[in-house]
mmCIF file of C-alpha atoms and ligand atoms in Angstrom:
data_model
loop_
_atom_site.group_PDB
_atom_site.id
_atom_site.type_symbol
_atom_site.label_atom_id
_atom_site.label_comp_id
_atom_site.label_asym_id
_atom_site.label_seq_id
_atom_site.Cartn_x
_atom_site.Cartn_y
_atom_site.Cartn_z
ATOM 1 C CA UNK W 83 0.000 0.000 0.000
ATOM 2 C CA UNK W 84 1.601 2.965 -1.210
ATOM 3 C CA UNK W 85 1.935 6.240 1.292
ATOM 4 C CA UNK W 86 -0.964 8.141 -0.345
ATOM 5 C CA UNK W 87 -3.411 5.124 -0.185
ATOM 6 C CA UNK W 88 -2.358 4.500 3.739
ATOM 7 C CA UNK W 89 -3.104 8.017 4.463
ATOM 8 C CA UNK W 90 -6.586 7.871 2.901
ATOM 9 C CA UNK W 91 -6.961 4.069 5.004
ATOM 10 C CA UNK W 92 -5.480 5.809 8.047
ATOM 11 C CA UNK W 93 -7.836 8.614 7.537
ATOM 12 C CA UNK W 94 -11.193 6.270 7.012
ATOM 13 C CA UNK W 95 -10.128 4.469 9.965
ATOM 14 C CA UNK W 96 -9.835 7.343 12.315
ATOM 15 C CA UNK W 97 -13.098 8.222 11.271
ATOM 16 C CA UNK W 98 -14.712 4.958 11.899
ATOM 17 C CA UNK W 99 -13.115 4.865 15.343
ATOM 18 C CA UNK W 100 -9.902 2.578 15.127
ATOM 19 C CA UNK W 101 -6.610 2.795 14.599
ATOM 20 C CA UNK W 102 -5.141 1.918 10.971
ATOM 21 C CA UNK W 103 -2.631 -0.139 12.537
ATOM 22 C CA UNK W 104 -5.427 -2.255 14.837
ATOM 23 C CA UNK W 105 -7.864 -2.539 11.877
ATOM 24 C CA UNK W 106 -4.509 -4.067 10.019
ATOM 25 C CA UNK W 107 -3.542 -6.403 12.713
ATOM 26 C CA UNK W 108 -6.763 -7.461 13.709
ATOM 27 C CA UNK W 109 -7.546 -9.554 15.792
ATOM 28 C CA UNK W 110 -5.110 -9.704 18.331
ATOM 29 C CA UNK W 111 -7.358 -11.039 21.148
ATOM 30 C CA UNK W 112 -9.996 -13.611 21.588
ATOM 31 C CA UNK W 113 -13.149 -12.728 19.257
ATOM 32 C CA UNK W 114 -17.018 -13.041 21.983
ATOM 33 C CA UNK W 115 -19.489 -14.676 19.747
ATOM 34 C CA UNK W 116 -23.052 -13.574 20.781
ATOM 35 C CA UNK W 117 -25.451 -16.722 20.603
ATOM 36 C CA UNK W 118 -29.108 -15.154 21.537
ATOM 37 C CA UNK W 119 -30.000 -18.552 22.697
ATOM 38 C CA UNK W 120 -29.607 -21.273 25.201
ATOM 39 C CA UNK W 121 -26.548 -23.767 24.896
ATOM 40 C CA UNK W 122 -27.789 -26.730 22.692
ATOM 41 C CA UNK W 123 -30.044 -25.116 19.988
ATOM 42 C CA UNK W 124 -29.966 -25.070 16.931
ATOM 43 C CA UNK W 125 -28.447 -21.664 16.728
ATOM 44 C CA UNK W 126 -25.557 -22.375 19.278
ATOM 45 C CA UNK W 127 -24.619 -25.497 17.307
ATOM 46 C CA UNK W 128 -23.881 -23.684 13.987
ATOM 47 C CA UNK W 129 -21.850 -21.567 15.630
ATOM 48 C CA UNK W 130 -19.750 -23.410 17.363
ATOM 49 C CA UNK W 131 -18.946 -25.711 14.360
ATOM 50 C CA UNK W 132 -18.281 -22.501 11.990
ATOM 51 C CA UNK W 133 -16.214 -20.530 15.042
ATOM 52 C CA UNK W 134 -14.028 -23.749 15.438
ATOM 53 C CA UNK W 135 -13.217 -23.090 12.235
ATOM 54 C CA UNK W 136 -13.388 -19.784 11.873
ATOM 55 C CA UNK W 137 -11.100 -19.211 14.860
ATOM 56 C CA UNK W 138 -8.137 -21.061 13.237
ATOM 57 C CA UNK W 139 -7.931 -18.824 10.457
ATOM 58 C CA UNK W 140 -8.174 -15.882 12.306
ATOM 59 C CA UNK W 141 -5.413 -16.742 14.997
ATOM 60 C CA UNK W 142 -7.436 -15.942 17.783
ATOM 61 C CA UNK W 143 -10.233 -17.911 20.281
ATOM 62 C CA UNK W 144 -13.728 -17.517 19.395
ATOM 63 C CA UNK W 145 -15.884 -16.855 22.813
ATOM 64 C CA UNK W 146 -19.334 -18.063 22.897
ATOM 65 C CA UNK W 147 -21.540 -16.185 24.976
ATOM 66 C CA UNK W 148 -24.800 -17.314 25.309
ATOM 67 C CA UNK W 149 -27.595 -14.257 25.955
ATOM 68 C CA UNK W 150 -31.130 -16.297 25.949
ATOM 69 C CA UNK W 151 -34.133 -14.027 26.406
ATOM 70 C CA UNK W 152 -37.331 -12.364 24.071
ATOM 71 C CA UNK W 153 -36.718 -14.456 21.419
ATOM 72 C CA UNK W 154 -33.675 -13.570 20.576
ATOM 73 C CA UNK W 155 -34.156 -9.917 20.664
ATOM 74 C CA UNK W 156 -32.114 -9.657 23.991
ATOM 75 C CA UNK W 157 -28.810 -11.025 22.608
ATOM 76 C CA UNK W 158 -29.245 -8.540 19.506
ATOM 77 C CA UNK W 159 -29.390 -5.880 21.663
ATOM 78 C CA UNK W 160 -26.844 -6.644 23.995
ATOM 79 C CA UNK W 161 -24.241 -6.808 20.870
ATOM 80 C CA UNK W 162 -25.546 -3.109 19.259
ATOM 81 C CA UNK W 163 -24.375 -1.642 22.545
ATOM 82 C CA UNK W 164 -20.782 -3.516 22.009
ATOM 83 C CA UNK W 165 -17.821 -1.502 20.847
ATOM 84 C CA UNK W 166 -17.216 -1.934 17.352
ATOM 85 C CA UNK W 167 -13.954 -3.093 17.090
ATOM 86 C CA UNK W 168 -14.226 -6.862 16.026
ATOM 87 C CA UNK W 169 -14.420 -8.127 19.272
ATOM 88 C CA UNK W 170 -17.725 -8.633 19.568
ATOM 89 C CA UNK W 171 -19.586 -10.342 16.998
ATOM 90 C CA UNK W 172 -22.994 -12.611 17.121
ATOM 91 C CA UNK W 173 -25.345 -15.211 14.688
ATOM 92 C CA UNK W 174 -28.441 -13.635 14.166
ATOM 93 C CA UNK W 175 -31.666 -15.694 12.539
ATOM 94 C CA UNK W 176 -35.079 -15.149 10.345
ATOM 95 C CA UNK W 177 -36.849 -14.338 13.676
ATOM 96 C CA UNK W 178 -33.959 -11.755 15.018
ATOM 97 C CA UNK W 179 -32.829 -10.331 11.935
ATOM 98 C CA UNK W 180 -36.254 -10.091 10.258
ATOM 99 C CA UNK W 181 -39.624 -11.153 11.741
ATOM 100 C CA UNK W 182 -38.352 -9.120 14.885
ATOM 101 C CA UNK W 183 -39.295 -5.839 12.993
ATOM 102 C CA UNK W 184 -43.107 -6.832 12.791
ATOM 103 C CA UNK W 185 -42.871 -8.639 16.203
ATOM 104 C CA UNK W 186 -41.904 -6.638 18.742
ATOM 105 C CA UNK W 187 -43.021 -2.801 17.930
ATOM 106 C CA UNK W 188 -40.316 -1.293 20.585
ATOM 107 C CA UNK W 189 -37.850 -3.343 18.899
ATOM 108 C CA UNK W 190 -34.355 -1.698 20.855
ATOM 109 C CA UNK W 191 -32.336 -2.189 17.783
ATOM 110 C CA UNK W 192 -33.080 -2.661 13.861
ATOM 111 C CA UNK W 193 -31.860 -5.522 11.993
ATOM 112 C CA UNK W 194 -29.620 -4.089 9.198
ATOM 113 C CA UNK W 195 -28.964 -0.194 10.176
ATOM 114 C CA UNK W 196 -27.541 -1.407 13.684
ATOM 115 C CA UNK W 197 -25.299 -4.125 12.394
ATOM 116 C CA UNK W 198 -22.458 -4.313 10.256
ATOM 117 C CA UNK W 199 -23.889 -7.703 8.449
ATOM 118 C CA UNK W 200 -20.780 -9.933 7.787
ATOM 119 C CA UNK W 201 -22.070 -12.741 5.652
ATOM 120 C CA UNK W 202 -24.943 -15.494 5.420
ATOM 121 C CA UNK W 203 -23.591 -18.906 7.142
ATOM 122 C CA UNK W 204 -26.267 -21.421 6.324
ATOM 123 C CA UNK W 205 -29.894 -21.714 5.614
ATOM 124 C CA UNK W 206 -32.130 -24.693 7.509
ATOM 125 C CA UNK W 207 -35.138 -26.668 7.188
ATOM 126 C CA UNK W 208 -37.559 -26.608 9.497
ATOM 127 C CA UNK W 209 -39.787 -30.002 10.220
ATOM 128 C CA UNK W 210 -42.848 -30.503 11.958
ATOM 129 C CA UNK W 211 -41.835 -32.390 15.038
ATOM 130 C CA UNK W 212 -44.170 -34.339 18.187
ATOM 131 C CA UNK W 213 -43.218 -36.320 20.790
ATOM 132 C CA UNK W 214 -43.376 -40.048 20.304
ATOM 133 C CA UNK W 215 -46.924 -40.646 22.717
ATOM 134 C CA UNK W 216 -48.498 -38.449 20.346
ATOM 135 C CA UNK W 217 -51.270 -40.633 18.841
ATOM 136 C CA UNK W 218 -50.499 -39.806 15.589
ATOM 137 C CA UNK W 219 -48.261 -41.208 12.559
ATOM 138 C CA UNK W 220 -48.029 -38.642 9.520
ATOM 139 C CA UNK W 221 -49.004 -35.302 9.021
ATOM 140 C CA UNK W 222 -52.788 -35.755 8.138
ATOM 141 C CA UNK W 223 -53.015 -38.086 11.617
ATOM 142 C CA UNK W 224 -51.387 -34.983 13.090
ATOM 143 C CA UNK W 225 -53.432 -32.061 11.936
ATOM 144 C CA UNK W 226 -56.569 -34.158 12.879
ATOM 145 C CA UNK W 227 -55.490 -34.878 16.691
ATOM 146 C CA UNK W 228 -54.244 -30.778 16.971
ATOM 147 C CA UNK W 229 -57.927 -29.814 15.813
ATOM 148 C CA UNK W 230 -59.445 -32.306 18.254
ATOM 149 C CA UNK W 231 -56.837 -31.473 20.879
ATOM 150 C CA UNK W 232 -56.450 -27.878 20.092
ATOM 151 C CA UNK W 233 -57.687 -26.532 23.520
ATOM 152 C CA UNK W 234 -54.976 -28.916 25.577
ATOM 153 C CA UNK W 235 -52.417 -29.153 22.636
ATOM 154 C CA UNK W 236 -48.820 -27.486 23.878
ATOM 155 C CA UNK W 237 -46.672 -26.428 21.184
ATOM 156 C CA UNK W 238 -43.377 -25.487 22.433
ATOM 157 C CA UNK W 239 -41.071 -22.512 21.073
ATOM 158 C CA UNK W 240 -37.809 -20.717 21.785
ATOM 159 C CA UNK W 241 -39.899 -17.174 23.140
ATOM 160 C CA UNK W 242 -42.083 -14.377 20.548
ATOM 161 C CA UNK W 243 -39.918 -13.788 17.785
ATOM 162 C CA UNK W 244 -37.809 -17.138 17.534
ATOM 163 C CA UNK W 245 -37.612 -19.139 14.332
ATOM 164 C CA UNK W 246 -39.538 -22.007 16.234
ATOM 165 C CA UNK W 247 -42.386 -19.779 17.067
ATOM 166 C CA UNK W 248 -43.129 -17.583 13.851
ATOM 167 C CA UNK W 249 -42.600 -21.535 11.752
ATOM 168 C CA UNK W 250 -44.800 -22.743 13.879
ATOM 169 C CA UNK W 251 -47.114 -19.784 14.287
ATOM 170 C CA UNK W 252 -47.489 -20.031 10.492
ATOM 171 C CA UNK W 253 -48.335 -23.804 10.663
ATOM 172 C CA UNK W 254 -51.246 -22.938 13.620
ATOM 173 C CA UNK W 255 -52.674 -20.343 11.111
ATOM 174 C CA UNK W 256 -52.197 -22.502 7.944
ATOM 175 C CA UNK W 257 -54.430 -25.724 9.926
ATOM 176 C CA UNK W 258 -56.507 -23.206 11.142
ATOM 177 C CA UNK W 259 -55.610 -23.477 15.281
ATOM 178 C CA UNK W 260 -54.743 -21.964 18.357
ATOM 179 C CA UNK W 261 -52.819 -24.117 20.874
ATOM 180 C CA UNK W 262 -51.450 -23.315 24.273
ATOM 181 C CA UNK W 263 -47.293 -22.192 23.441
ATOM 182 C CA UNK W 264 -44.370 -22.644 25.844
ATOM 183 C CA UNK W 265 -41.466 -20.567 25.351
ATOM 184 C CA UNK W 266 -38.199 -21.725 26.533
ATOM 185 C CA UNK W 267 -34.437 -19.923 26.300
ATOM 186 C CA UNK W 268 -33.924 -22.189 23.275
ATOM 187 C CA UNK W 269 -35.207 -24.940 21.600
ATOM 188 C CA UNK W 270 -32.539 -26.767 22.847
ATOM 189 C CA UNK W 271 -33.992 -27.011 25.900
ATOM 190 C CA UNK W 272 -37.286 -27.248 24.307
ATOM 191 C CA UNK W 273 -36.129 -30.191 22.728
ATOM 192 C CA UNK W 274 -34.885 -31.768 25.935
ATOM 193 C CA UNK W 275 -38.863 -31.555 26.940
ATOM 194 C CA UNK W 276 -40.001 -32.452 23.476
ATOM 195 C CA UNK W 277 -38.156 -36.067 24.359
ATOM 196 C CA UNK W 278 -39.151 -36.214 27.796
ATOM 197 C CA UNK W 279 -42.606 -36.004 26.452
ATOM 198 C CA UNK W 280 -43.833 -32.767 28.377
ATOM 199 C CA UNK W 281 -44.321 -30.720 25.451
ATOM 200 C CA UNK W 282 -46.404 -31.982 22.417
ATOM 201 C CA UNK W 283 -44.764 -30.576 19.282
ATOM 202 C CA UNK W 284 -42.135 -28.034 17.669
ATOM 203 C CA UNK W 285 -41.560 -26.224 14.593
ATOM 204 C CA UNK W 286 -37.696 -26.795 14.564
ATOM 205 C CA UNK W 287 -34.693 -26.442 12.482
ATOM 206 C CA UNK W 288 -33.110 -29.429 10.594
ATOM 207 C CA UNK W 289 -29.819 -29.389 12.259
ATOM 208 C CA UNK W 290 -31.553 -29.630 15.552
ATOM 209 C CA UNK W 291 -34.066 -32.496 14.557
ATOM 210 C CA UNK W 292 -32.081 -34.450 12.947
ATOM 211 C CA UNK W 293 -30.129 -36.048 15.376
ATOM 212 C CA UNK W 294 -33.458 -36.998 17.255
ATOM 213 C CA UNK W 295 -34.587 -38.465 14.625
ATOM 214 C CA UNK W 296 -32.234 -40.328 13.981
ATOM 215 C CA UNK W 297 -32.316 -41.443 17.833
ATOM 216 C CA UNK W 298 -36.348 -42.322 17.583
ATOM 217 C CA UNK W 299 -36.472 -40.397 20.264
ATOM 218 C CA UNK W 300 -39.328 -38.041 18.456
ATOM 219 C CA UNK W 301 -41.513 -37.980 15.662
ATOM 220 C CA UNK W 302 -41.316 -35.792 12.664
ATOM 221 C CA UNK W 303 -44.076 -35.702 10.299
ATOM 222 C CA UNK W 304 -42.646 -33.191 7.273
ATOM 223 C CA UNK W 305 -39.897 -30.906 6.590
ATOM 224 C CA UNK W 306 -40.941 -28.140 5.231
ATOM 225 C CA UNK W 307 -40.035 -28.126 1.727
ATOM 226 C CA UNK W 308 -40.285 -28.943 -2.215
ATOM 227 C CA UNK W 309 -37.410 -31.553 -1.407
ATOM 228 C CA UNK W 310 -36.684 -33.991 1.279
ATOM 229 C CA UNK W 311 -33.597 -33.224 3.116
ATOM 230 C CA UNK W 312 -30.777 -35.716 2.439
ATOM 231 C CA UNK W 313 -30.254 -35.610 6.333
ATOM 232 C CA UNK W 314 -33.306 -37.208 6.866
ATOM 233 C CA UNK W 315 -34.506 -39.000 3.860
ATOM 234 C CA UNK W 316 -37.427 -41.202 5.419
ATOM 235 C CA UNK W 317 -39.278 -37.823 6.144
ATOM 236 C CA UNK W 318 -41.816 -36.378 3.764
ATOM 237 C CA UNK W 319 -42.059 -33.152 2.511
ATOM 238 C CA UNK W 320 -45.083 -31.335 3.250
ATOM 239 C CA UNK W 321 -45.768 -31.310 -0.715
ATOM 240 C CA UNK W 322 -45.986 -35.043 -0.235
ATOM 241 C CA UNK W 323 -47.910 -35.128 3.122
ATOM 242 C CA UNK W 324 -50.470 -33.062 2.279
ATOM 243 C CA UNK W 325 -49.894 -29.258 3.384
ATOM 244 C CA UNK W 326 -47.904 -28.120 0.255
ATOM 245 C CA UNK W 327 -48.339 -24.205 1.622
ATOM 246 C CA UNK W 328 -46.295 -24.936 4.828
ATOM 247 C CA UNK W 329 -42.906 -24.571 2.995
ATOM 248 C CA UNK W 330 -40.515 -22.275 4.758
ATOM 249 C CA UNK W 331 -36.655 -21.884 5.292
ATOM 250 C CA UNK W 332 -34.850 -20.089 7.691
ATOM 251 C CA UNK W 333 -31.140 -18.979 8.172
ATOM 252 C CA UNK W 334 -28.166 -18.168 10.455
ATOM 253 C CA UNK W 335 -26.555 -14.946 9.613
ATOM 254 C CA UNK W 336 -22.781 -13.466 11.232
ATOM 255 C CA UNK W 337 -22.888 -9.793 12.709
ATOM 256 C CA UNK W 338 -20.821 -7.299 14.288
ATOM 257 C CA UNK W 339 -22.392 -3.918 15.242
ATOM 258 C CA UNK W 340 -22.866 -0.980 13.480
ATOM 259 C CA UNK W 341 -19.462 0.904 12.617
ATOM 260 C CA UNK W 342 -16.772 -1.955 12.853
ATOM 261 C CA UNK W 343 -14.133 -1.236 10.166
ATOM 262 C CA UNK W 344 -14.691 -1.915 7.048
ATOM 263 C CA UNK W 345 -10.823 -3.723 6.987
ATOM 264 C CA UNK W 346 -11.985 -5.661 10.083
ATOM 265 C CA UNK W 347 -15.715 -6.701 8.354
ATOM 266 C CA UNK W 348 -13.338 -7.762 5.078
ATOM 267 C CA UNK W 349 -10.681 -9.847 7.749
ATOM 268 C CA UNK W 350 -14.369 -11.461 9.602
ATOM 269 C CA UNK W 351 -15.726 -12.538 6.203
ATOM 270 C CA UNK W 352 -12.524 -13.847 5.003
ATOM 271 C CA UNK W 353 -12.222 -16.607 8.281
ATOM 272 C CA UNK W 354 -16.669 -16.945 7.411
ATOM 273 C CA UNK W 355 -15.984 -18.133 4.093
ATOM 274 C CA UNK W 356 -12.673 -19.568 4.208
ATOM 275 C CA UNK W 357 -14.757 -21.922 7.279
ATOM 276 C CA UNK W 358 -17.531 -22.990 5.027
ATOM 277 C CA UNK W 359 -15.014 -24.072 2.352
ATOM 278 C CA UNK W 360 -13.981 -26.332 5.090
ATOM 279 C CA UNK W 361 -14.119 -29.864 4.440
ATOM 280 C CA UNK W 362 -14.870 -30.898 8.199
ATOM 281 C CA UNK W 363 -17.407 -27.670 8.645
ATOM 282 C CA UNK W 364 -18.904 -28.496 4.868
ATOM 283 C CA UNK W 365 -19.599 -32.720 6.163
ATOM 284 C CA UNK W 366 -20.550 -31.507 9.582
ATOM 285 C CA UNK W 367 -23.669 -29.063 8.538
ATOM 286 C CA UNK W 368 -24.683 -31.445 5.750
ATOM 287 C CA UNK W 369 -24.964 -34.436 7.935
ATOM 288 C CA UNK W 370 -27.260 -32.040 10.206
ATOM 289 C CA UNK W 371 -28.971 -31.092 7.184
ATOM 290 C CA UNK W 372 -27.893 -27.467 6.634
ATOM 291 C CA UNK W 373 -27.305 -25.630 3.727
ATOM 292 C CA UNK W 374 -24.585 -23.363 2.940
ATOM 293 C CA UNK W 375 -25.213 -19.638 1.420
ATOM 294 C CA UNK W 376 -24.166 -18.664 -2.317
ATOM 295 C CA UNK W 377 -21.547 -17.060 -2.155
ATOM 296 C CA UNK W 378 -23.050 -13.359 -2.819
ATOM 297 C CA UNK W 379 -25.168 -14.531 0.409
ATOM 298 C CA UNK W 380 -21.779 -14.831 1.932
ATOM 299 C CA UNK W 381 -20.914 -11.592 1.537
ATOM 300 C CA UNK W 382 -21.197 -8.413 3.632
ATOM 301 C CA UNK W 383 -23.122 -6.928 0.635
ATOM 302 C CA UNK W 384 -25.140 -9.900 -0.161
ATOM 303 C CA UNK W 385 -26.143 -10.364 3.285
ATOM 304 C CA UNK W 386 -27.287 -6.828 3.838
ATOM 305 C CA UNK W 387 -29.776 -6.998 0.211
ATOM 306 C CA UNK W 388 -30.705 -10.915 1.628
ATOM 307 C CA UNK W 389 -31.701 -9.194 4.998
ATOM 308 C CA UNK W 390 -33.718 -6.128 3.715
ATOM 309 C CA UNK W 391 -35.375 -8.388 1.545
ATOM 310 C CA UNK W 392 -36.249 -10.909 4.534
ATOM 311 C CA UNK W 393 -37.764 -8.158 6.583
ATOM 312 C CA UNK W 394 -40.220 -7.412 3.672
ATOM 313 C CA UNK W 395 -41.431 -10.830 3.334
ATOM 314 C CA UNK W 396 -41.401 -11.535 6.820
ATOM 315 C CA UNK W 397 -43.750 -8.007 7.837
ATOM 316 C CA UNK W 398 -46.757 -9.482 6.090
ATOM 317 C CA UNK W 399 -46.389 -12.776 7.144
ATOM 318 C CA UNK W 400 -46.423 -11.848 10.373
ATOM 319 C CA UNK W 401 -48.825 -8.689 10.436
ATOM 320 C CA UNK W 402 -51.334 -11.232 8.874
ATOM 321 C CA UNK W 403 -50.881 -13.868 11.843
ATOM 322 C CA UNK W 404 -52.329 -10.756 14.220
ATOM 323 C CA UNK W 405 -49.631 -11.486 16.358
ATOM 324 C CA UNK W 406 -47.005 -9.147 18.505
ATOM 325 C CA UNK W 407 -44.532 -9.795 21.748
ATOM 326 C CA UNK W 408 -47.018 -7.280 23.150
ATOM 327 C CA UNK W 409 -50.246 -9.390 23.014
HETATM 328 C C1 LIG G 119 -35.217 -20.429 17.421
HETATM 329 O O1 LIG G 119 -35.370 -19.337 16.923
HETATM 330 O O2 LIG G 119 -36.113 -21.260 17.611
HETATM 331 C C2 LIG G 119 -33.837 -20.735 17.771
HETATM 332 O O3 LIG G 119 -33.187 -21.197 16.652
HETATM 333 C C3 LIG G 119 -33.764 -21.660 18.894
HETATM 334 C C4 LIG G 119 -32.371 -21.932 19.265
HETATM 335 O O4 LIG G 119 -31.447 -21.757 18.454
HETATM 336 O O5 LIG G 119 -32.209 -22.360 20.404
#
């Protein structure tokens, strides 16, 4: 970089609040990673198998810090009041980073203009899960026992905003019910009950159901989709089992807040991509049933177009369920 050029770099930096020379040899620390959900969810495992990764190309431990609460809204917030020097980064989702807008009306923080996005790191499935005393053995069995049951039927979520309640919210409206919901921190913990039995059934995320599945220790009735997931081939698609407009997909996206160095956002999304080009990250989200991103999803650019565009579809979606984390 030529004198003139690290002026102008020197000069942007200043402005943005860091030091030329830090923004070049970042990071020299360990990175927190904000996961805005219990230990054990679907969100926490993603990261953790991308900031292994992630955390070997950038030199430097990877911190996960789980901050559970308001459906994810709480951990958002807590990282837009972070400094934004690379240190403090999080994995948002569809509800956090995009249903949140039409959710919760006093939202503390908004999705795009409070963030510095850093890239897309997967998109998911979600399946229509019960618990294995639920009298019921395919979709259509399942949809008739919720309308019979409605009344007593408890459909469990990760709080008002959380991929596991708007999915599910949208299957209640779609079969035309109103269950009793039970939030927990995070559907890993919802799972926990989901197996125990004390919860009758959850709208959850491939890479969390799969494993069950493949346990027996729950049912799941469809995945969500045009196609079966490879993870779980014996499962029908909703196309197949008979509720071809429940079809949904949801996503993990990486974040830092709002005025982190552009140099630093570049050095993030370098260690993001370079981990999903990963041979042990690539096997380990396809055998839970994840997808990766394209790679303009991957992006900081891409995944600031992907997330204005997911708050517009998600608005009406939700407005149209009549539901907010006020009511
Ligand atoms: C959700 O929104 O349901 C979350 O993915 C749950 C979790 O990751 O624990």
């Amino acid at each position: 970089m030529n004198r003139r050029n690290l002026l102008a770099a020197a000069a942007a930096a200043l402005v943005a609040g860091a030091s030329p020379v830090a923004a070049q040899t970042y990071p020299t620390r360990p990175i927190t990673m904000i996961i805005p959900f219990a230990a054990g969810g679907p969100t926490d495992v993603v990261a953790r198998i991308v900031a292994e990764s992630m955390s070997r190309n950038l030199g430097q431990a990877i911190v996960i810090e789980n901050v559970s609460g308001a459906g994810g809204t709480t951990g958002s917030t807590r990282l837009t009041t972070q400094a934004a020097d690379g240190y403090s980064i999080m994995i948002g989702h569809t509800g956090t980073h995009a249903a949140s807008v039409a959710l919760y009306p006093n939202l503390r923080y908004h999705p795009v203009n409070d963030f510095a996005p850093i890239g897309l790191v997967n998109t998911n499935a979600i399946l229509i899960t019960a618990k294995n005393a639920l009298p019921a053995n395919n979709l259509a069995e399942f949809v008739a026992w919720l309308k019979a049951n409605e009344r007593n039927a408890n459909n469990a979520h990760a709080g008002i905003g959380s991929v596991s309640h708007t999915t599910c919210l949208l299957l209640n409206s779609i079969i035309g019910v109103n269950p009793q919901t039970v939030p927990y921190r995070g559907t890993g913990p919802a799972m926990n009950d989901l197996v125990a039995g004390q919860v009758d059934y959850l709208c959850d995320q491939v890479v969390n159901v799969a494993p069950q599945v493949r346990a027996g220790t729950i049912k799941a009735f469809a995945v969500a989709q045009q196609q079966r997931n490879p993870a779980l081939p014996n499962v029908p698609t909703t196309v197949e089992a008979g509720l071809p407009g429940y079809q949904v997909v949801v996503w993990n996206a990486m974040l830092a807040p709002k005025g982190t160095p552009e140099a630093v956002v570049t050095r993030l999304n370098e260690a993001l991509r370079a981990a999903l080009a990963d041979p042990n990250v690539k096997s380990r989200l396809a055998e839970l049933g994840a997808d990766l991103p394209t790679d303009v999803q991957a992006t900081p650019a891409g995944l600031r177009a992907f997330l204005e565009s997911e708050i517009a579809r998600w608005t009406p979606v939700i407005k149209a369920a009549g539901v907010t984390a006020t009511n």
